[in-house]
PDB file of C-alpha atoms and ligand atoms in Angstrom:
ATOM      1  CA  UNK A   1       0.050   0.102  -0.089  1.00  0.00           C
ATOM      2  CA  UNK A   2       1.670   3.497  -1.233  1.00  0.00           C
ATOM      3  CA  UNK A   3       1.800   6.005   1.689  1.00  0.00           C
ATOM      4  CA  UNK A   4       0.960   9.496   1.524  1.00  0.00           C
ATOM      5  CA  UNK A   5       2.119  10.123   4.494  1.00  0.00           C
ATOM      6  CA  UNK A   6       5.762  12.051   4.674  1.00  0.00           C
ATOM      7  CA  UNK A   7       6.498  10.970   7.956  1.00  0.00           C
ATOM      8  CA  UNK A   8       5.794   7.133   7.278  1.00  0.00           C
ATOM      9  CA  UNK A   9       8.101   7.734   4.294  1.00  0.00           C
ATOM     10  CA  UNK A  10      10.976   9.129   5.819  1.00  0.00           C
ATOM     11  CA  UNK A  11      11.121   6.239   8.250  1.00  0.00           C
ATOM     12  CA  UNK A  12      11.210   3.889   5.453  1.00  0.00           C
ATOM     13  CA  UNK A  13      14.306   1.895   4.806  1.00  0.00           C
ATOM     14  CA  UNK A  14      15.371  -0.187   1.997  1.00  0.00           C
ATOM     15  CA  UNK A  15      14.063  -3.359   3.820  1.00  0.00           C
ATOM     16  CA  UNK A  16      17.326  -4.960   4.251  1.00  0.00           C
ATOM     17  CA  UNK A  17      18.296  -4.144   7.676  1.00  0.00           C
ATOM     18  CA  UNK A  18      16.702  -2.987  11.122  1.00  0.00           C
ATOM     19  CA  UNK A  19      16.206   0.516  10.181  1.00  0.00           C
ATOM     20  CA  UNK A  20      17.064   1.176  13.762  1.00  0.00           C
ATOM     21  CA  UNK A  21      19.902   3.870  12.816  1.00  0.00           C
ATOM     22  CA  UNK A  22      17.588   5.725  10.556  1.00  0.00           C
ATOM     23  CA  UNK A  23      14.996   5.672  13.694  1.00  0.00           C
ATOM     24  CA  UNK A  24      17.626   6.924  16.073  1.00  0.00           C
ATOM     25  CA  UNK A  25      17.905  10.266  14.387  1.00  0.00           C
ATOM     26  CA  UNK A  26      14.124  10.631  14.264  1.00  0.00           C
ATOM     27  CA  UNK A  27      12.523  12.740  17.052  1.00  0.00           C
ATOM     28  CA  UNK A  28      12.466  10.081  19.925  1.00  0.00           C
ATOM     29  CA  UNK A  29      11.360  11.579  23.324  1.00  0.00           C
ATOM     30  CA  UNK A  30      14.280  12.891  25.138  1.00  0.00           C
ATOM     31  CA  UNK A  31      15.475  10.827  28.068  1.00  0.00           C
ATOM     32  CA  UNK A  32      16.104  13.858  30.329  1.00  0.00           C
ATOM     33  CA  UNK A  33      18.723  13.603  33.512  1.00  0.00           C
ATOM     34  CA  UNK A  34      16.559  13.020  36.918  1.00  0.00           C
ATOM     35  CA  UNK A  35      13.802  10.700  35.049  1.00  0.00           C
ATOM     36  CA  UNK A  36      12.809   7.304  35.575  1.00  0.00           C
ATOM     37  CA  UNK A  37      11.362   5.190  33.030  1.00  0.00           C
ATOM     38  CA  UNK A  38       9.651   2.562  33.751  1.00  0.00           C
ATOM     39  CA  UNK A  39       9.859   0.195  30.972  1.00  0.00           C
ATOM     40  CA  UNK A  40       8.374  -3.264  29.893  1.00  0.00           C
ATOM     41  CA  UNK A  41      10.689  -5.402  28.220  1.00  0.00           C
ATOM     42  CA  UNK A  42       8.149  -7.791  26.728  1.00  0.00           C
ATOM     43  CA  UNK A  43       8.200 -11.876  27.836  1.00  0.00           C
ATOM     44  CA  UNK A  44      11.457 -12.756  26.835  1.00  0.00           C
ATOM     45  CA  UNK A  45      12.227 -12.664  23.111  1.00  0.00           C
ATOM     46  CA  UNK A  46      14.212  -9.593  22.162  1.00  0.00           C
ATOM     47  CA  UNK A  47      12.549  -8.746  19.374  1.00  0.00           C
ATOM     48  CA  UNK A  48       9.323  -8.169  21.561  1.00  0.00           C
ATOM     49  CA  UNK A  49      10.707  -5.038  23.326  1.00  0.00           C
ATOM     50  CA  UNK A  50       9.359  -1.703  21.751  1.00  0.00           C
ATOM     51  CA  UNK A  51      11.379   0.688  20.008  1.00  0.00           C
ATOM     52  CA  UNK A  52      11.060   3.034  23.070  1.00  0.00           C
ATOM     53  CA  UNK A  53      12.286   0.329  25.189  1.00  0.00           C
ATOM     54  CA  UNK A  54      15.452   0.321  22.881  1.00  0.00           C
ATOM     55  CA  UNK A  55      15.489   4.005  22.958  1.00  0.00           C
ATOM     56  CA  UNK A  56      15.683   3.772  26.696  1.00  0.00           C
ATOM     57  CA  UNK A  57      18.581   1.577  26.630  1.00  0.00           C
ATOM     58  CA  UNK A  58      20.400   3.720  24.118  1.00  0.00           C
ATOM     59  CA  UNK A  59      20.109   6.996  26.104  1.00  0.00           C
ATOM     60  CA  UNK A  60      19.948   5.828  29.986  1.00  0.00           C
ATOM     61  CA  UNK A  61      22.671   5.989  32.971  1.00  0.00           C
ATOM     62  CA  UNK A  62      21.428   2.999  34.873  1.00  0.00           C
ATOM     63  CA  UNK A  63      19.164   0.157  34.348  1.00  0.00           C
ATOM     64  CA  UNK A  64      17.533  -1.150  37.284  1.00  0.00           C
ATOM     65  CA  UNK A  65      16.335  -4.481  36.150  1.00  0.00           C
ATOM     66  CA  UNK A  66      14.200  -7.832  37.428  1.00  0.00           C
ATOM     67  CA  UNK A  67      14.828 -11.164  37.282  1.00  0.00           C
ATOM     68  CA  UNK A  68      12.171 -11.597  34.406  1.00  0.00           C
ATOM     69  CA  UNK A  69      14.399  -9.611  31.793  1.00  0.00           C
ATOM     70  CA  UNK A  70      15.987 -11.944  29.400  1.00  0.00           C
ATOM     71  CA  UNK A  71      19.909 -11.067  29.750  1.00  0.00           C
ATOM     72  CA  UNK A  72      20.040 -11.263  26.220  1.00  0.00           C
ATOM     73  CA  UNK A  73      17.948  -7.972  25.804  1.00  0.00           C
ATOM     74  CA  UNK A  74      20.698  -6.350  28.316  1.00  0.00           C
ATOM     75  CA  UNK A  75      23.048  -6.646  25.423  1.00  0.00           C
ATOM     76  CA  UNK A  76      21.395  -3.617  23.880  1.00  0.00           C
ATOM     77  CA  UNK A  77      22.133  -1.164  26.818  1.00  0.00           C
ATOM     78  CA  UNK A  78      24.741   1.471  25.767  1.00  0.00           C
ATOM     79  CA  UNK A  79      28.230   0.533  26.769  1.00  0.00           C
ATOM     80  CA  UNK A  80      28.840   3.049  29.593  1.00  0.00           C
ATOM     81  CA  UNK A  81      25.370   2.478  31.293  1.00  0.00           C
ATOM     82  CA  UNK A  82      25.376   0.620  34.546  1.00  0.00           C
ATOM     83  CA  UNK A  83      23.640  -2.482  35.553  1.00  0.00           C
ATOM     84  CA  UNK A  84      21.868  -2.834  38.525  1.00  0.00           C
ATOM     85  CA  UNK A  85      19.954  -6.119  39.502  1.00  0.00           C
ATOM     86  CA  UNK A  86      16.812  -5.603  41.424  1.00  0.00           C
ATOM     87  CA  UNK A  87      16.070  -9.614  41.945  1.00  0.00           C
ATOM     88  CA  UNK A  88      16.980 -12.252  44.046  1.00  0.00           C
ATOM     89  CA  UNK A  89      19.877 -13.621  43.917  1.00  0.00           C
ATOM     90  CA  UNK A  90      21.943 -16.603  45.005  1.00  0.00           C
ATOM     91  CA  UNK A  91      19.699 -17.403  47.603  1.00  0.00           C
ATOM     92  CA  UNK A  92      19.963 -14.221  49.433  1.00  0.00           C
ATOM     93  CA  UNK A  93      16.527 -12.288  50.104  1.00  0.00           C
ATOM     94  CA  UNK A  94      15.432 -10.029  47.300  1.00  0.00           C
ATOM     95  CA  UNK A  95      15.508  -6.382  48.013  1.00  0.00           C
ATOM     96  CA  UNK A  96      12.047  -5.415  49.144  1.00  0.00           C
ATOM     97  CA  UNK A  97       9.809  -3.311  46.930  1.00  0.00           C
ATOM     98  CA  UNK A  98      10.490  -0.311  49.093  1.00  0.00           C
ATOM     99  CA  UNK A  99      14.285  -0.750  48.842  1.00  0.00           C
ATOM    100  CA  UNK A 100      13.788  -0.487  45.051  1.00  0.00           C
ATOM    101  CA  UNK A 101      11.620   2.591  45.038  1.00  0.00           C
ATOM    102  CA  UNK A 102      14.082   4.338  47.284  1.00  0.00           C
ATOM    103  CA  UNK A 103      17.082   3.003  44.953  1.00  0.00           C
ATOM    104  CA  UNK A 104      14.854   4.654  41.880  1.00  0.00           C
ATOM    105  CA  UNK A 105      14.256   7.787  43.678  1.00  0.00           C
ATOM    106  CA  UNK A 106      18.038   8.136  45.120  1.00  0.00           C
ATOM    107  CA  UNK A 107      19.460   7.577  41.229  1.00  0.00           C
ATOM    108  CA  UNK A 108      17.050   9.851  39.719  1.00  0.00           C
ATOM    109  CA  UNK A 109      17.797  12.686  42.516  1.00  0.00           C
ATOM    110  CA  UNK A 110      21.442  12.247  41.732  1.00  0.00           C
ATOM    111  CA  UNK A 111      20.744  13.282  38.142  1.00  0.00           C
ATOM    112  CA  UNK A 112      20.850   9.834  36.473  1.00  0.00           C
ATOM    113  CA  UNK A 113      18.624   9.093  33.871  1.00  0.00           C
ATOM    114  CA  UNK A 114      16.937   5.506  35.042  1.00  0.00           C
ATOM    115  CA  UNK A 115      15.837   2.738  33.192  1.00  0.00           C
ATOM    116  CA  UNK A 116      13.726   0.532  35.552  1.00  0.00           C
ATOM    117  CA  UNK A 117      13.668  -2.526  33.223  1.00  0.00           C
ATOM    118  CA  UNK A 118      10.905  -5.086  34.111  1.00  0.00           C
ATOM    119  CA  UNK A 119       9.588  -8.474  32.431  1.00  0.00           C
ATOM    120  CA  UNK A 120       6.251  -7.632  30.489  1.00  0.00           C
ATOM    121  CA  UNK A 121       4.581  -5.045  31.042  1.00  0.00           C
ATOM    122  CA  UNK A 122       5.157  -3.088  34.012  1.00  0.00           C
ATOM    123  CA  UNK A 123       1.535  -2.325  34.828  1.00  0.00           C
ATOM    124  CA  UNK A 124       0.781  -5.891  34.718  1.00  0.00           C
ATOM    125  CA  UNK A 125       1.490  -8.056  38.012  1.00  0.00           C
ATOM    126  CA  UNK A 126       4.720  -6.007  37.458  1.00  0.00           C
ATOM    127  CA  UNK A 127       4.754  -3.723  40.615  1.00  0.00           C
ATOM    128  CA  UNK A 128       4.913  -0.727  38.023  1.00  0.00           C
ATOM    129  CA  UNK A 129       1.899   0.869  40.062  1.00  0.00           C
ATOM    130  CA  UNK A 130       3.566   0.814  43.412  1.00  0.00           C
ATOM    131  CA  UNK A 131       7.028   2.207  42.008  1.00  0.00           C
ATOM    132  CA  UNK A 132       5.420   5.289  39.970  1.00  0.00           C
ATOM    133  CA  UNK A 133       3.461   5.958  42.928  1.00  0.00           C
ATOM    134  CA  UNK A 134       6.431   6.501  45.193  1.00  0.00           C
ATOM    135  CA  UNK A 135       8.103   8.285  42.302  1.00  0.00           C
ATOM    136  CA  UNK A 136       5.194  10.542  41.938  1.00  0.00           C
ATOM    137  CA  UNK A 137       4.942  11.010  45.711  1.00  0.00           C
ATOM    138  CA  UNK A 138       8.624  11.908  45.861  1.00  0.00           C
ATOM    139  CA  UNK A 139       8.129  14.473  42.727  1.00  0.00           C
ATOM    140  CA  UNK A 140      10.312  12.345  40.446  1.00  0.00           C
ATOM    141  CA  UNK A 141       9.064  12.856  36.824  1.00  0.00           C
ATOM    142  CA  UNK A 142       8.849   9.355  35.466  1.00  0.00           C
ATOM    143  CA  UNK A 143       7.181   7.965  31.853  1.00  0.00           C
ATOM    144  CA  UNK A 144       5.806   4.317  31.663  1.00  0.00           C
ATOM    145  CA  UNK A 145       6.238   2.258  28.587  1.00  0.00           C
ATOM    146  CA  UNK A 146       4.373  -0.350  28.150  1.00  0.00           C
ATOM    147  CA  UNK A 147       5.326  -3.961  27.205  1.00  0.00           C
ATOM    148  CA  UNK A 148       3.852  -6.950  25.729  1.00  0.00           C
ATOM    149  CA  UNK A 149       2.490  -9.061  28.863  1.00  0.00           C
ATOM    150  CA  UNK A 150       3.269 -12.647  29.287  1.00  0.00           C
ATOM    151  CA  UNK A 151      -0.306 -13.181  29.531  1.00  0.00           C
ATOM    152  CA  UNK A 152      -1.041 -11.972  25.722  1.00  0.00           C
ATOM    153  CA  UNK A 153       2.217 -12.244  23.966  1.00  0.00           C
ATOM    154  CA  UNK A 154       3.243 -15.869  25.992  1.00  0.00           C
ATOM    155  CA  UNK A 155      -0.054 -17.186  24.517  1.00  0.00           C
ATOM    156  CA  UNK A 156       0.773 -15.911  21.207  1.00  0.00           C
ATOM    157  CA  UNK A 157       3.947 -17.793  20.838  1.00  0.00           C
ATOM    158  CA  UNK A 158       1.827 -21.007  22.169  1.00  0.00           C
ATOM    159  CA  UNK A 159      -0.729 -20.830  19.161  1.00  0.00           C
ATOM    160  CA  UNK A 160      -3.751 -19.516  21.770  1.00  0.00           C
ATOM    161  CA  UNK A 161      -5.230 -16.437  20.995  1.00  0.00           C
ATOM    162  CA  UNK A 162      -6.320 -14.616  24.332  1.00  0.00           C
ATOM    163  CA  UNK A 163      -9.802 -13.737  22.722  1.00  0.00           C
ATOM    164  CA  UNK A 164     -11.430 -15.605  19.571  1.00  0.00           C
ATOM    165  CA  UNK A 165     -15.079 -14.979  18.785  1.00  0.00           C
ATOM    166  CA  UNK A 166     -15.972 -18.729  18.664  1.00  0.00           C
ATOM    167  CA  UNK A 167     -14.499 -19.155  21.912  1.00  0.00           C
ATOM    168  CA  UNK A 168     -14.606 -16.109  24.355  1.00  0.00           C
ATOM    169  CA  UNK A 169     -15.925 -12.526  24.165  1.00  0.00           C
ATOM    170  CA  UNK A 170     -13.651 -11.819  27.636  1.00  0.00           C
ATOM    171  CA  UNK A 171     -10.689 -12.617  29.555  1.00  0.00           C
ATOM    172  CA  UNK A 172      -9.821 -12.677  32.983  1.00  0.00           C
ATOM    173  CA  UNK A 173      -5.888 -11.864  33.804  1.00  0.00           C
ATOM    174  CA  UNK A 174      -5.353 -12.978  37.506  1.00  0.00           C
ATOM    175  CA  UNK A 175      -2.327 -13.774  39.706  1.00  0.00           C
ATOM    176  CA  UNK A 176      -1.982 -17.071  41.639  1.00  0.00           C
ATOM    177  CA  UNK A 177       0.168 -15.756  44.489  1.00  0.00           C
ATOM    178  CA  UNK A 178      -0.418 -13.021  46.922  1.00  0.00           C
ATOM    179  CA  UNK A 179       2.199 -11.183  48.718  1.00  0.00           C
ATOM    180  CA  UNK A 180       2.950 -14.237  51.041  1.00  0.00           C
ATOM    181  CA  UNK A 181       3.216 -16.648  47.952  1.00  0.00           C
ATOM    182  CA  UNK A 182      -0.166 -18.191  49.079  1.00  0.00           C
ATOM    183  CA  UNK A 183      -3.429 -18.357  46.894  1.00  0.00           C
ATOM    184  CA  UNK A 184      -5.066 -15.013  46.948  1.00  0.00           C
ATOM    185  CA  UNK A 185      -7.736 -14.954  49.205  1.00  0.00           C
ATOM    186  CA  UNK A 186      -9.415 -11.644  48.247  1.00  0.00           C
ATOM    187  CA  UNK A 187     -10.387 -12.821  45.089  1.00  0.00           C
ATOM    188  CA  UNK A 188     -13.809 -14.544  44.772  1.00  0.00           C
ATOM    189  CA  UNK A 189     -12.846 -17.549  42.953  1.00  0.00           C
ATOM    190  CA  UNK A 190     -16.757 -18.466  42.397  1.00  0.00           C
ATOM    191  CA  UNK A 191     -17.631 -15.581  40.482  1.00  0.00           C
ATOM    192  CA  UNK A 192     -14.085 -15.775  38.658  1.00  0.00           C
ATOM    193  CA  UNK A 193     -14.756 -19.495  37.657  1.00  0.00           C
ATOM    194  CA  UNK A 194     -17.740 -18.406  35.698  1.00  0.00           C
ATOM    195  CA  UNK A 195     -17.168 -15.073  34.673  1.00  0.00           C
ATOM    196  CA  UNK A 196     -15.219 -15.493  31.691  1.00  0.00           C
ATOM    197  CA  UNK A 197     -14.465 -18.726  29.196  1.00  0.00           C
ATOM    198  CA  UNK A 198     -10.811 -18.060  29.635  1.00  0.00           C
ATOM    199  CA  UNK A 199      -8.848 -17.220  32.593  1.00  0.00           C
ATOM    200  CA  UNK A 200      -5.056 -16.450  32.183  1.00  0.00           C
ATOM    201  CA  UNK A 201      -3.153 -16.790  35.298  1.00  0.00           C
ATOM    202  CA  UNK A 202       0.388 -15.186  36.665  1.00  0.00           C
ATOM    203  CA  UNK A 203       2.453 -17.005  38.897  1.00  0.00           C
ATOM    204  CA  UNK A 204      -0.263 -19.633  39.477  1.00  0.00           C
ATOM    205  CA  UNK A 205       1.827 -23.241  39.074  1.00  0.00           C
ATOM    206  CA  UNK A 206       2.521 -23.487  42.771  1.00  0.00           C
ATOM    207  CA  UNK A 207      -0.843 -22.896  43.697  1.00  0.00           C
ATOM    208  CA  UNK A 208      -2.729 -24.556  40.628  1.00  0.00           C
ATOM    209  CA  UNK A 209      -4.063 -27.468  42.542  1.00  0.00           C
ATOM    210  CA  UNK A 210      -5.671 -25.101  44.969  1.00  0.00           C
ATOM    211  CA  UNK A 211      -6.774 -22.745  42.460  1.00  0.00           C
ATOM    212  CA  UNK A 212      -8.408 -25.748  40.313  1.00  0.00           C
ATOM    213  CA  UNK A 213     -10.375 -26.796  43.336  1.00  0.00           C
ATOM    214  CA  UNK A 214     -11.322 -23.488  44.042  1.00  0.00           C
ATOM    215  CA  UNK A 215     -12.508 -22.922  40.289  1.00  0.00           C
ATOM    216  CA  UNK A 216     -14.438 -26.286  40.281  1.00  0.00           C
ATOM    217  CA  UNK A 217     -15.987 -25.454  43.510  1.00  0.00           C
ATOM    218  CA  UNK A 218     -17.633 -22.308  42.063  1.00  0.00           C
ATOM    219  CA  UNK A 219     -18.791 -24.275  39.147  1.00  0.00           C
ATOM    220  CA  UNK A 220     -16.228 -24.556  36.461  1.00  0.00           C
ATOM    221  CA  UNK A 221     -16.025 -27.888  35.028  1.00  0.00           C
ATOM    222  CA  UNK A 222     -13.329 -30.460  35.524  1.00  0.00           C
ATOM    223  CA  UNK A 223     -12.661 -31.277  32.062  1.00  0.00           C
ATOM    224  CA  UNK A 224     -11.938 -27.623  31.154  1.00  0.00           C
ATOM    225  CA  UNK A 225      -8.366 -27.745  29.147  1.00  0.00           C
ATOM    226  CA  UNK A 226      -5.655 -26.199  30.726  1.00  0.00           C
ATOM    227  CA  UNK A 227      -2.458 -25.225  29.222  1.00  0.00           C
ATOM    228  CA  UNK A 228       0.796 -24.398  31.053  1.00  0.00           C
ATOM    229  CA  UNK A 229       3.155 -22.194  29.109  1.00  0.00           C
ATOM    230  CA  UNK A 230       6.771 -21.989  30.335  1.00  0.00           C
ATOM    231  CA  UNK A 231       9.580 -19.672  29.382  1.00  0.00           C
ATOM    232  CA  UNK A 232       7.169 -18.270  26.722  1.00  0.00           C
ATOM    233  CA  UNK A 233       8.617 -16.702  23.418  1.00  0.00           C
ATOM    234  CA  UNK A 234      12.316 -18.185  24.520  1.00  0.00           C
ATOM    235  CA  UNK A 235      14.127 -20.842  22.688  1.00  0.00           C
ATOM    236  CA  UNK A 236      13.429 -23.075  25.864  1.00  0.00           C
ATOM    237  CA  UNK A 237       9.490 -22.535  25.632  1.00  0.00           C
ATOM    238  CA  UNK A 238       7.413 -25.527  26.536  1.00  0.00           C
ATOM    239  CA  UNK A 239       3.495 -25.871  26.646  1.00  0.00           C
ATOM    240  CA  UNK A 240       1.702 -28.524  28.706  1.00  0.00           C
ATOM    241  CA  UNK A 241      -1.711 -29.470  28.239  1.00  0.00           C
ATOM    242  CA  UNK A 242      -3.992 -30.869  31.213  1.00  0.00           C
ATOM    243  CA  UNK A 243      -7.513 -30.330  32.648  1.00  0.00           C
ATOM    244  CA  UNK A 244      -8.602 -28.617  35.371  1.00  0.00           C
ATOM    245  CA  UNK A 245      -9.395 -31.817  37.382  1.00  0.00           C
ATOM    246  CA  UNK A 246      -5.979 -32.914  36.567  1.00  0.00           C
ATOM    247  CA  UNK A 247      -4.257 -29.566  37.125  1.00  0.00           C
ATOM    248  CA  UNK A 248      -2.883 -30.184  40.512  1.00  0.00           C
ATOM    249  CA  UNK A 249      -1.558 -33.763  40.192  1.00  0.00           C
ATOM    250  CA  UNK A 250      -0.177 -32.842  36.923  1.00  0.00           C
ATOM    251  CA  UNK A 251       1.982 -29.908  38.203  1.00  0.00           C
ATOM    252  CA  UNK A 252       3.151 -31.921  41.215  1.00  0.00           C
ATOM    253  CA  UNK A 253       4.365 -35.135  38.851  1.00  0.00           C
ATOM    254  CA  UNK A 254       5.726 -32.775  36.044  1.00  0.00           C
ATOM    255  CA  UNK A 255       6.724 -29.653  37.720  1.00  0.00           C
ATOM    256  CA  UNK A 256       6.809 -27.433  34.764  1.00  0.00           C
ATOM    257  CA  UNK A 257       9.439 -24.700  34.422  1.00  0.00           C
ATOM    258  CA  UNK A 258       8.941 -21.310  35.382  1.00  0.00           C
ATOM    259  CA  UNK A 259       8.494 -18.808  34.830  1.00  0.00           C
ATOM    260  CA  UNK A 260       4.826 -20.006  33.423  1.00  0.00           C
ATOM    261  CA  UNK A 261       1.619 -18.857  32.458  1.00  0.00           C
ATOM    262  CA  UNK A 262      -1.654 -20.834  32.883  1.00  0.00           C
ATOM    263  CA  UNK A 263      -4.484 -20.709  30.725  1.00  0.00           C
ATOM    264  CA  UNK A 264      -7.941 -22.082  31.581  1.00  0.00           C
ATOM    265  CA  UNK A 265     -10.585 -22.578  29.010  1.00  0.00           C
ATOM    266  CA  UNK A 266     -11.085 -23.524  25.268  1.00  0.00           C
ATOM    267  CA  UNK A 267      -8.531 -21.002  24.163  1.00  0.00           C
ATOM    268  CA  UNK A 268      -6.453 -23.696  24.366  1.00  0.00           C
ATOM    269  CA  UNK A 269      -8.040 -25.797  21.915  1.00  0.00           C
ATOM    270  CA  UNK A 270      -7.038 -23.573  18.958  1.00  0.00           C
ATOM    271  CA  UNK A 271      -3.367 -24.438  19.671  1.00  0.00           C
ATOM    272  CA  UNK A 272      -3.826 -28.031  17.861  1.00  0.00           C
ATOM    273  CA  UNK A 273      -4.203 -25.705  15.008  1.00  0.00           C
ATOM    274  CA  UNK A 274      -2.279 -22.675  15.409  1.00  0.00           C
ATOM    275  CA  UNK A 275       0.878 -23.660  17.003  1.00  0.00           C
ATOM    276  CA  UNK A 276       3.417 -21.860  14.870  1.00  0.00           C
ATOM    277  CA  UNK A 277       6.472 -21.829  16.881  1.00  0.00           C
ATOM    278  CA  UNK A 278       8.493 -24.512  15.599  1.00  0.00           C
ATOM    279  CA  UNK A 279      11.696 -25.727  16.784  1.00  0.00           C
ATOM    280  CA  UNK A 280      13.559 -24.019  13.879  1.00  0.00           C
ATOM    281  CA  UNK A 281      12.145 -20.752  14.545  1.00  0.00           C
ATOM    282  CA  UNK A 282      12.859 -21.393  18.208  1.00  0.00           C
ATOM    283  CA  UNK A 283      16.549 -21.402  17.234  1.00  0.00           C
ATOM    284  CA  UNK A 284      16.116 -17.796  16.316  1.00  0.00           C
ATOM    285  CA  UNK A 285      17.800 -15.297  19.061  1.00  0.00           C
ATOM    286  CA  UNK A 286      15.360 -12.401  18.195  1.00  0.00           C
ATOM    287  CA  UNK A 287      12.438 -14.062  18.586  1.00  0.00           C
TER     288      UNK A 287
HETATM  289  N1  SAH B   1       4.747  -7.897  34.460  1.00  0.00           N
HETATM  290  C1  SAH B   1       4.893  -9.047  33.861  1.00  0.00           C
HETATM  291  C2  SAH B   1       4.396 -10.171  34.631  1.00  0.00           C
HETATM  292  C3  SAH B   1       5.174 -10.286  35.843  1.00  0.00           C
HETATM  293  S1  SAH B   1       4.679 -11.431  37.123  1.00  0.00           S
HETATM  294  C4  SAH B   1       4.053  -9.189  32.624  1.00  0.00           C
HETATM  295  O1  SAH B   1       3.835  -8.245  31.951  1.00  0.00           O
HETATM  296  O2  SAH B   1       4.473 -10.107  31.873  1.00  0.00           O
HETATM  297  C5  SAH B   1       5.675 -12.828  36.901  1.00  0.00           C
HETATM  298  C6  SAH B   1       4.959 -13.696  36.176  1.00  0.00           C
HETATM  299  O3  SAH B   1       4.518 -13.433  34.533  1.00  0.00           O
HETATM  300  C7  SAH B   1       5.413 -15.280  36.107  1.00  0.00           C
HETATM  301  O4  SAH B   1       5.206 -15.864  37.306  1.00  0.00           O
HETATM  302  C8  SAH B   1       4.637 -16.040  34.952  1.00  0.00           C
HETATM  303  O5  SAH B   1       3.247 -16.199  35.294  1.00  0.00           O
HETATM  304  C9  SAH B   1       4.594 -14.756  34.061  1.00  0.00           C
HETATM  305  N2  SAH B   1       5.674 -14.433  33.182  1.00  0.00           N
HETATM  306  C10 SAH B   1       6.496 -13.716  32.792  1.00  0.00           C
HETATM  307  N3  SAH B   1       7.311 -13.998  31.748  1.00  0.00           N
HETATM  308  C11 SAH B   1       6.811 -15.243  31.250  1.00  0.00           C
HETATM  309  C12 SAH B   1       7.289 -16.158  30.108  1.00  0.00           C
HETATM  310  N4  SAH B   1       8.372 -15.533  29.440  1.00  0.00           N
HETATM  311  N5  SAH B   1       6.968 -16.957  30.217  1.00  0.00           N
HETATM  312  C13 SAH B   1       5.682 -17.510  30.766  1.00  0.00           C
HETATM  313  N6  SAH B   1       5.222 -16.888  31.751  1.00  0.00           N
HETATM  314  C14 SAH B   1       5.764 -15.453  32.235  1.00  0.00           C
END
């Protein structure tokens, strides 16, 4: 389709490279000193990060990153920027949310351009809400750069559409963990069981048996398909299929690798037809 739009035209390349060099010259928002950018890096495959994420990596002074950020993505951080890990390491307790927020504020107030890099989307079970709240309270200016969340992009890499008109007109995202690691009690599981044909669960592998029981008690059918997508979009991606009634025993027996997304409902039926992420594609380092 020919474009009349000069802006689109000016970004066109010959189609032989990545075009990144051309894009760098364009009017990306300036990453100002003393700012924090809270950026989602996507579920894992480097190619799923956004142009703004790439831009931030090229223009930051320090990257504060989480365990779920694929280390391959960090290769794109400009030489000279510092890398600070903000997750659990070597059995040591992970820094508290308060520690991380305070560190972000400290770095920003020291005049750094701070890239807070998170897996997936910063506002989807990623504590981006809490961190930006602390920044706002401290008067630190920030920008939020959304990312592709595992609960959507991870499903796509498993050939499972989060919505499909023949399957579901709604989808529920929920976490299978509360702050203490237990199954969240402030969720109305009976309501969730029947509210949507498809339920996408983050951090749900450990408590899957309890969650499945709660959903079945709430009226969800035991034969409902369940997919467990481990390491979505990464070369080591694995997808396991079970049913709601069998899910607890399945997880105990098979210990699916984490991180993993759990999908309840007939969206998973599409996978037999739509599973496109073949072993040969998995060898590609970008996605
Ligand atoms: N902000 C992230 C979610 C953080 S919570 C996002 O938007 O995706 C962490 C949970 O996300 C994990 O326990 C897992 O359920 C899910 N997750 C993140 N990356 C994943 C991946 N590559 N494959 C499968 N699940 C993933």
